[in-house]
Amino acid sequence: MYNRFQYISQGRTPEEHLSNCEEVLAAGGKWIQLRMKNFSDEQVEKTAIGFQSLCASFGATLIINDNVDLAKKINADGVHLGLTDMPVIKARLLLGQDKIIGGTANTLEDVIQRIDEGCNYIGLGPFRFTSTKEKLSPILGLEGYQSLIGKLDEEQRKTPIVAIGGIQLEDISSILATGISGIALSGILTNSSNTKEIVERIHTILYEPA
């Protein structure tokens, strides 16, 4: 219940969020997370419905960031929760067993907590500095990922872990070599003048044999 390549929406307006979402989907993206901070509830809900229509057209998965009530209201595919958001157990009760619940993590303790909570996947980061988040957790980098995955292996704990935070194309292969399952991207796609080319290169790295 996760995809190795996830796009986290970005935009200065709801219209930009929708336009950027459509570009990524048209380029081959299959997993979209709607993340709209500092917008009204009405704007977020209207945009989420637009995202849902687009995702249905392209056969893609729609995840709502933070807002469990909205995810339930529009019957989205799932929700992604930060460490200070609604507890995963409560979200699971509200959404049901068939919905996807992802959780943010920054430390080994966070990851173990997320595994114990029953998250379907974990977004681990930040890999490096990113302007997308206002309150940035300590940066992990390749060494942080290697160390954390190694400790999880020692404890025989397995769960899909997706790297997030300031990732560029040239980082992806090295990140995957640490044992990370996939990547979540935002700025590199939002700010690209050729989204299709970027998505094709990402798919090549993730899914084609070296």
PDB file of C-alpha atoms in Angstrom:
ATOM      1  CA  MET A   1       0.000   0.000   0.000  1.00  0.00           C
ATOM      2  CA  TYR A   2       2.602   2.513  -1.107  1.00  0.00           C
ATOM      3  CA  ASN A   3       4.374   3.672  -4.239  1.00  0.00           C
ATOM      4  CA  ARG A   4       8.136   4.049  -4.629  1.00  0.00           C
ATOM      5  CA  PHE A   5       7.670   7.457  -6.260  1.00  0.00           C
ATOM      6  CA  GLN A   6       5.445   9.988  -4.526  1.00  0.00           C
ATOM      7  CA  TYR A   7       4.711  13.602  -5.418  1.00  0.00           C
ATOM      8  CA  ILE A   8       3.845  16.072  -2.666  1.00  0.00           C
ATOM      9  CA  SER A   9       1.856  18.970  -4.047  1.00  0.00           C
ATOM     10  CA  GLN A  10       3.102  22.529  -4.072  1.00  0.00           C
ATOM     11  CA  GLY A  11       1.682  25.818  -5.298  1.00  0.00           C
ATOM     12  CA  ARG A  12       1.080  29.420  -4.327  1.00  0.00           C
ATOM     13  CA  THR A  13      -2.628  29.094  -5.134  1.00  0.00           C
ATOM     14  CA  PRO A  14      -5.145  26.233  -5.312  1.00  0.00           C
ATOM     15  CA  GLU A  15      -5.032  26.570  -9.099  1.00  0.00           C
ATOM     16  CA  GLU A  16      -1.256  26.054  -9.085  1.00  0.00           C
ATOM     17  CA  HIS A  17      -1.648  22.962  -6.906  1.00  0.00           C
ATOM     18  CA  LEU A  18      -4.112  21.535  -9.409  1.00  0.00           C
ATOM     19  CA  SER A  19      -2.002  22.432 -12.415  1.00  0.00           C
ATOM     20  CA  ASN A  20       1.156  20.931 -10.884  1.00  0.00           C
ATOM     21  CA  CYS A  21      -0.741  17.791  -9.924  1.00  0.00           C
ATOM     22  CA  GLU A  22      -2.060  17.355 -13.454  1.00  0.00           C
ATOM     23  CA  GLU A  23       1.431  17.805 -14.933  1.00  0.00           C
ATOM     24  CA  VAL A  24       2.910  15.092 -12.721  1.00  0.00           C
ATOM     25  CA  LEU A  25       0.031  12.711 -13.463  1.00  0.00           C
ATOM     26  CA  ALA A  26       0.252  13.346 -17.202  1.00  0.00           C
ATOM     27  CA  ALA A  27       3.979  12.650 -16.997  1.00  0.00           C
ATOM     28  CA  GLY A  28       3.368   9.235 -15.406  1.00  0.00           C
ATOM     29  CA  GLY A  29       3.141   9.881 -11.661  1.00  0.00           C
ATOM     30  CA  LYS A  30       0.819   7.484  -9.820  1.00  0.00           C
ATOM     31  CA  TRP A  31       0.861   8.773  -6.231  1.00  0.00           C
ATOM     32  CA  ILE A  32      -0.114  12.292  -5.224  1.00  0.00           C
ATOM     33  CA  GLN A  33      -0.157  13.750  -1.726  1.00  0.00           C
ATOM     34  CA  LEU A  34      -2.215  16.923  -1.357  1.00  0.00           C
ATOM     35  CA  ARG A  35      -0.344  19.184   1.034  1.00  0.00           C
ATOM     36  CA  MET A  36      -1.858  22.657   1.373  1.00  0.00           C
ATOM     37  CA  LYS A  37      -0.693  24.742   4.309  1.00  0.00           C
ATOM     38  CA  ASN A  38      -2.071  28.209   5.082  1.00  0.00           C
ATOM     39  CA  PHE A  39      -5.200  27.803   2.964  1.00  0.00           C
ATOM     40  CA  SER A  40      -8.794  27.902   4.188  1.00  0.00           C
ATOM     41  CA  ASP A  41     -10.680  24.664   4.830  1.00  0.00           C
ATOM     42  CA  GLU A  42     -12.999  25.511   1.944  1.00  0.00           C
ATOM     43  CA  GLN A  43     -10.080  26.001  -0.465  1.00  0.00           C
ATOM     44  CA  VAL A  44      -8.419  22.766   0.622  1.00  0.00           C
ATOM     45  CA  GLU A  45     -11.608  20.734   0.269  1.00  0.00           C
ATOM     46  CA  LYS A  46     -12.398  22.159  -3.167  1.00  0.00           C
ATOM     47  CA  THR A  47      -8.830  21.461  -4.329  1.00  0.00           C
ATOM     48  CA  ALA A  48      -8.925  17.953  -2.859  1.00  0.00           C
ATOM     49  CA  ILE A  49     -12.053  17.168  -4.892  1.00  0.00           C
ATOM     50  CA  GLY A  50     -10.240  18.424  -7.990  1.00  0.00           C
ATOM     51  CA  PHE A  51      -7.232  16.265  -7.155  1.00  0.00           C
ATOM     52  CA  GLN A  52      -9.479  13.266  -6.637  1.00  0.00           C
ATOM     53  CA  SER A  53     -11.034  13.697 -10.079  1.00  0.00           C
ATOM     54  CA  LEU A  54      -7.589  13.982 -11.687  1.00  0.00           C
ATOM     55  CA  CYS A  55      -6.223  10.961  -9.831  1.00  0.00           C
ATOM     56  CA  ALA A  56      -9.251   8.895 -10.866  1.00  0.00           C
ATOM     57  CA  SER A  57      -8.685   9.865 -14.503  1.00  0.00           C
ATOM     58  CA  PHE A  58      -5.058   8.732 -14.379  1.00  0.00           C
ATOM     59  CA  GLY A  59      -5.549   5.703 -12.129  1.00  0.00           C
ATOM     60  CA  ALA A  60      -3.456   7.292  -9.383  1.00  0.00           C
ATOM     61  CA  THR A  61      -3.547   7.210  -5.583  1.00  0.00           C
ATOM     62  CA  LEU A  62      -4.610  10.309  -3.641  1.00  0.00           C
ATOM     63  CA  ILE A  63      -3.279  10.879  -0.129  1.00  0.00           C
ATOM     64  CA  ILE A  64      -4.428  13.827   1.980  1.00  0.00           C
ATOM     65  CA  ASN A  65      -1.816  15.454   4.224  1.00  0.00           C
ATOM     66  CA  ASP A  66      -2.815  15.766   7.902  1.00  0.00           C
ATOM     67  CA  ASN A  67      -6.589  16.093   7.450  1.00  0.00           C
ATOM     68  CA  VAL A  68      -8.228  12.784   8.384  1.00  0.00           C
ATOM     69  CA  ASP A  69     -11.736  14.256   8.429  1.00  0.00           C
ATOM     70  CA  LEU A  70     -11.344  15.521   4.858  1.00  0.00           C
ATOM     71  CA  ALA A  71      -9.882  12.204   3.696  1.00  0.00           C
ATOM     72  CA  LYS A  72     -12.935  10.431   5.135  1.00  0.00           C
ATOM     73  CA  LYS A  73     -15.397  12.998   3.765  1.00  0.00           C
ATOM     74  CA  ILE A  74     -14.256  12.688   0.151  1.00  0.00           C
ATOM     75  CA  ASN A  75     -13.277   9.010   0.444  1.00  0.00           C
ATOM     76  CA  ALA A  76      -9.628   9.617  -0.490  1.00  0.00           C
ATOM     77  CA  ASP A  77      -7.250   6.658  -0.713  1.00  0.00           C
ATOM     78  CA  GLY A  78      -5.551   7.609   2.524  1.00  0.00           C
ATOM     79  CA  VAL A  79      -3.858  10.168   4.709  1.00  0.00           C
ATOM     80  CA  HIS A  80      -0.327  11.133   5.721  1.00  0.00           C
ATOM     81  CA  LEU A  81       0.145  12.124   9.361  1.00  0.00           C
ATOM     82  CA  GLY A  82       2.870  14.145  11.057  1.00  0.00           C
ATOM     83  CA  LEU A  83       4.054  13.210  14.531  1.00  0.00           C
ATOM     84  CA  THR A  84       1.851  15.896  16.115  1.00  0.00           C
ATOM     85  CA  ASP A  85      -1.242  15.125  14.020  1.00  0.00           C
ATOM     86  CA  MET A  86      -4.084  12.767  14.900  1.00  0.00           C
ATOM     87  CA  PRO A  87      -2.828   9.453  16.362  1.00  0.00           C
ATOM     88  CA  VAL A  88      -2.637   6.673  13.787  1.00  0.00           C
ATOM     89  CA  ILE A  89      -4.874   4.376  15.853  1.00  0.00           C
ATOM     90  CA  LYS A  90      -7.661   6.978  15.880  1.00  0.00           C
ATOM     91  CA  ALA A  91      -7.219   7.670  12.166  1.00  0.00           C
ATOM     92  CA  ARG A  92      -7.467   3.937  11.453  1.00  0.00           C
ATOM     93  CA  LEU A  93     -10.735   3.709  13.374  1.00  0.00           C
ATOM     94  CA  LEU A  94     -12.153   6.630  11.391  1.00  0.00           C
ATOM     95  CA  LEU A  95     -10.915   5.576   7.953  1.00  0.00           C
ATOM     96  CA  GLY A  96     -11.056   1.783   8.145  1.00  0.00           C
ATOM     97  CA  GLN A  97      -8.560  -0.968   7.446  1.00  0.00           C
ATOM     98  CA  ASP A  98      -8.605  -0.584   3.672  1.00  0.00           C
ATOM     99  CA  LYS A  99      -7.271   2.987   3.661  1.00  0.00           C
ATOM    100  CA  ILE A 100      -3.587   3.946   3.472  1.00  0.00           C
ATOM    101  CA  ILE A 101      -2.031   5.671   6.470  1.00  0.00           C
ATOM    102  CA  GLY A 102       1.478   7.043   6.159  1.00  0.00           C
ATOM    103  CA  GLY A 103       3.443   8.668   8.948  1.00  0.00           C
ATOM    104  CA  THR A 104       6.316  11.109   9.210  1.00  0.00           C
ATOM    105  CA  ALA A 105       9.497  10.145  11.092  1.00  0.00           C
ATOM    106  CA  ASN A 106      12.901  11.705  11.773  1.00  0.00           C
ATOM    107  CA  THR A 107      14.589   9.361  14.259  1.00  0.00           C
ATOM    108  CA  LEU A 108      14.875   5.616  14.907  1.00  0.00           C
ATOM    109  CA  GLU A 109      12.474   6.046  17.800  1.00  0.00           C
ATOM    110  CA  ASP A 110       9.977   7.741  15.471  1.00  0.00           C
ATOM    111  CA  VAL A 111      10.250   4.920  12.949  1.00  0.00           C
ATOM    112  CA  ILE A 112       9.719   2.226  15.575  1.00  0.00           C
ATOM    113  CA  GLN A 113       6.714   4.160  16.887  1.00  0.00           C
ATOM    114  CA  ARG A 114       5.273   4.321  13.366  1.00  0.00           C
ATOM    115  CA  ILE A 115       5.828   0.597  12.805  1.00  0.00           C
ATOM    116  CA  ASP A 116       4.154  -0.231  16.118  1.00  0.00           C
ATOM    117  CA  GLU A 117       1.242   2.062  15.208  1.00  0.00           C
ATOM    118  CA  GLY A 118       0.674   0.114  12.011  1.00  0.00           C
ATOM    119  CA  CYS A 119       1.527   2.748   9.382  1.00  0.00           C
ATOM    120  CA  ASN A 120       1.461   1.416   5.832  1.00  0.00           C
ATOM    121  CA  TYR A 121       4.584   3.398   4.980  1.00  0.00           C
ATOM    122  CA  ILE A 122       6.886   5.926   6.654  1.00  0.00           C
ATOM    123  CA  GLY A 123       8.127   9.233   5.235  1.00  0.00           C
ATOM    124  CA  LEU A 124      11.627   9.623   6.682  1.00  0.00           C
ATOM    125  CA  GLY A 125      13.509  12.886   6.478  1.00  0.00           C
ATOM    126  CA  PRO A 126      14.577  15.445   5.758  1.00  0.00           C
ATOM    127  CA  PHE A 127      17.356  14.187   3.507  1.00  0.00           C
ATOM    128  CA  ARG A 128      18.728  17.722   3.232  1.00  0.00           C
ATOM    129  CA  PHE A 129      17.492  21.276   3.754  1.00  0.00           C
ATOM    130  CA  THR A 130      14.154  22.032   2.140  1.00  0.00           C
ATOM    131  CA  SER A 131      12.173  25.245   2.096  1.00  0.00           C
ATOM    132  CA  THR A 132       8.912  23.292   1.856  1.00  0.00           C
ATOM    133  CA  LYS A 133       8.713  22.882   5.635  1.00  0.00           C
ATOM    134  CA  GLU A 134       8.680  25.807   8.043  1.00  0.00           C
ATOM    135  CA  LYS A 135       9.897  23.835  11.082  1.00  0.00           C
ATOM    136  CA  LEU A 136      12.573  21.506   9.783  1.00  0.00           C
ATOM    137  CA  SER A 137      13.668  18.448  11.761  1.00  0.00           C
ATOM    138  CA  PRO A 138      17.391  17.532  11.970  1.00  0.00           C
ATOM    139  CA  ILE A 139      18.808  16.667   8.557  1.00  0.00           C
ATOM    140  CA  LEU A 140      19.588  12.952   8.052  1.00  0.00           C
ATOM    141  CA  GLY A 141      21.617  12.690   4.841  1.00  0.00           C
ATOM    142  CA  LEU A 142      22.928   9.379   3.499  1.00  0.00           C
ATOM    143  CA  GLU A 143      24.748   8.511   6.725  1.00  0.00           C
ATOM    144  CA  GLY A 144      21.590   9.009   8.744  1.00  0.00           C
ATOM    145  CA  TYR A 145      19.610   6.755   6.438  1.00  0.00           C
ATOM    146  CA  GLN A 146      22.304   4.067   6.429  1.00  0.00           C
ATOM    147  CA  SER A 147      22.549   4.086  10.213  1.00  0.00           C
ATOM    148  CA  LEU A 148      18.815   3.946  10.753  1.00  0.00           C
ATOM    149  CA  ILE A 149      18.154   1.196   8.188  1.00  0.00           C
ATOM    150  CA  GLY A 150      21.035  -0.808   9.670  1.00  0.00           C
ATOM    151  CA  LYS A 151      19.511  -0.633  13.141  1.00  0.00           C
ATOM    152  CA  LEU A 152      16.104  -1.637  11.819  1.00  0.00           C
ATOM    153  CA  ASP A 153      17.703  -4.650  10.112  1.00  0.00           C
ATOM    154  CA  GLU A 154      19.390  -5.618  13.387  1.00  0.00           C
ATOM    155  CA  GLU A 155      16.023  -5.521  15.130  1.00  0.00           C
ATOM    156  CA  GLN A 156      14.405  -7.364  12.194  1.00  0.00           C
ATOM    157  CA  ARG A 157      11.840  -4.633  11.712  1.00  0.00           C
ATOM    158  CA  LYS A 158      10.574  -4.197   8.161  1.00  0.00           C
ATOM    159  CA  THR A 159       8.339  -1.518   6.694  1.00  0.00           C
ATOM    160  CA  PRO A 160       8.344   0.615   3.521  1.00  0.00           C
ATOM    161  CA  ILE A 161      10.369   3.765   4.179  1.00  0.00           C
ATOM    162  CA  VAL A 162      10.244   6.689   1.755  1.00  0.00           C
ATOM    163  CA  ALA A 163      12.960   9.359   1.761  1.00  0.00           C
ATOM    164  CA  ILE A 164      11.824  12.966   1.725  1.00  0.00           C
ATOM    165  CA  GLY A 165      13.265  16.467   1.844  1.00  0.00           C
ATOM    166  CA  GLY A 166      15.275  18.366  -0.755  1.00  0.00           C
ATOM    167  CA  ILE A 167      16.002  15.307  -2.921  1.00  0.00           C
ATOM    168  CA  GLN A 168      17.486  15.871  -6.388  1.00  0.00           C
ATOM    169  CA  LEU A 169      17.756  13.446  -9.309  1.00  0.00           C
ATOM    170  CA  GLU A 170      21.428  12.763  -8.647  1.00  0.00           C
ATOM    171  CA  ASP A 171      20.632  11.720  -5.061  1.00  0.00           C
ATOM    172  CA  ILE A 172      18.138   8.968  -5.819  1.00  0.00           C
ATOM    173  CA  SER A 173      20.485   6.059  -6.593  1.00  0.00           C
ATOM    174  CA  SER A 174      22.608   6.721  -3.496  1.00  0.00           C
ATOM    175  CA  ILE A 175      19.507   6.974  -1.311  1.00  0.00           C
ATOM    176  CA  LEU A 176      18.145   3.660  -2.618  1.00  0.00           C
ATOM    177  CA  ALA A 177      21.525   2.034  -1.936  1.00  0.00           C
ATOM    178  CA  THR A 178      21.010   2.680   1.797  1.00  0.00           C
ATOM    179  CA  GLY A 179      18.004   0.350   1.810  1.00  0.00           C
ATOM    180  CA  ILE A 180      15.368   3.076   1.586  1.00  0.00           C
ATOM    181  CA  SER A 181      12.266   1.834  -0.292  1.00  0.00           C
ATOM    182  CA  GLY A 182      11.309   4.926  -2.288  1.00  0.00           C
ATOM    183  CA  ILE A 183      11.330   8.706  -2.605  1.00  0.00           C
ATOM    184  CA  ALA A 184       8.900  11.571  -2.148  1.00  0.00           C
ATOM    185  CA  LEU A 185       9.528  14.670  -4.247  1.00  0.00           C
ATOM    186  CA  SER A 186       8.058  18.143  -4.414  1.00  0.00           C
ATOM    187  CA  GLY A 187      10.187  21.092  -5.516  1.00  0.00           C
ATOM    188  CA  ILE A 188      12.196  19.255  -8.186  1.00  0.00           C
ATOM    189  CA  LEU A 189       8.945  18.517 -10.053  1.00  0.00           C
ATOM    190  CA  THR A 190       7.033  21.678  -9.216  1.00  0.00           C
ATOM    191  CA  ASN A 191       9.869  23.890 -10.450  1.00  0.00           C
ATOM    192  CA  SER A 192      10.762  21.814 -13.513  1.00  0.00           C
ATOM    193  CA  SER A 193      10.294  23.174 -17.028  1.00  0.00           C
ATOM    194  CA  ASN A 194      10.024  19.580 -18.323  1.00  0.00           C
ATOM    195  CA  THR A 195       8.095  17.466 -15.814  1.00  0.00           C
ATOM    196  CA  LYS A 196       7.732  14.519 -18.206  1.00  0.00           C
ATOM    197  CA  GLU A 197      11.499  14.208 -18.693  1.00  0.00           C
ATOM    198  CA  ILE A 198      12.116  14.343 -14.924  1.00  0.00           C
ATOM    199  CA  VAL A 199       9.453  11.705 -14.217  1.00  0.00           C
ATOM    200  CA  GLU A 200      10.819   9.416 -16.942  1.00  0.00           C
ATOM    201  CA  ARG A 201      14.323   9.688 -15.468  1.00  0.00           C
ATOM    202  CA  ILE A 202      12.967   8.935 -11.992  1.00  0.00           C
ATOM    203  CA  HIS A 203      11.153   5.845 -13.292  1.00  0.00           C
ATOM    204  CA  THR A 204      14.324   4.671 -15.000  1.00  0.00           C
ATOM    205  CA  ILE A 205      16.292   4.933 -11.762  1.00  0.00           C
ATOM    206  CA  LEU A 206      13.590   3.314  -9.617  1.00  0.00           C
ATOM    207  CA  TYR A 207      12.253   0.554 -11.817  1.00  0.00           C
ATOM    208  CA  GLU A 208      14.760  -0.442 -14.487  1.00  0.00           C
ATOM    209  CA  PRO A 209      17.708  -2.782 -13.755  1.00  0.00           C
ATOM    210  CA  ALA A 210      21.098  -1.083 -13.598  1.00  0.00           C
TER     211      ALA A 210
END
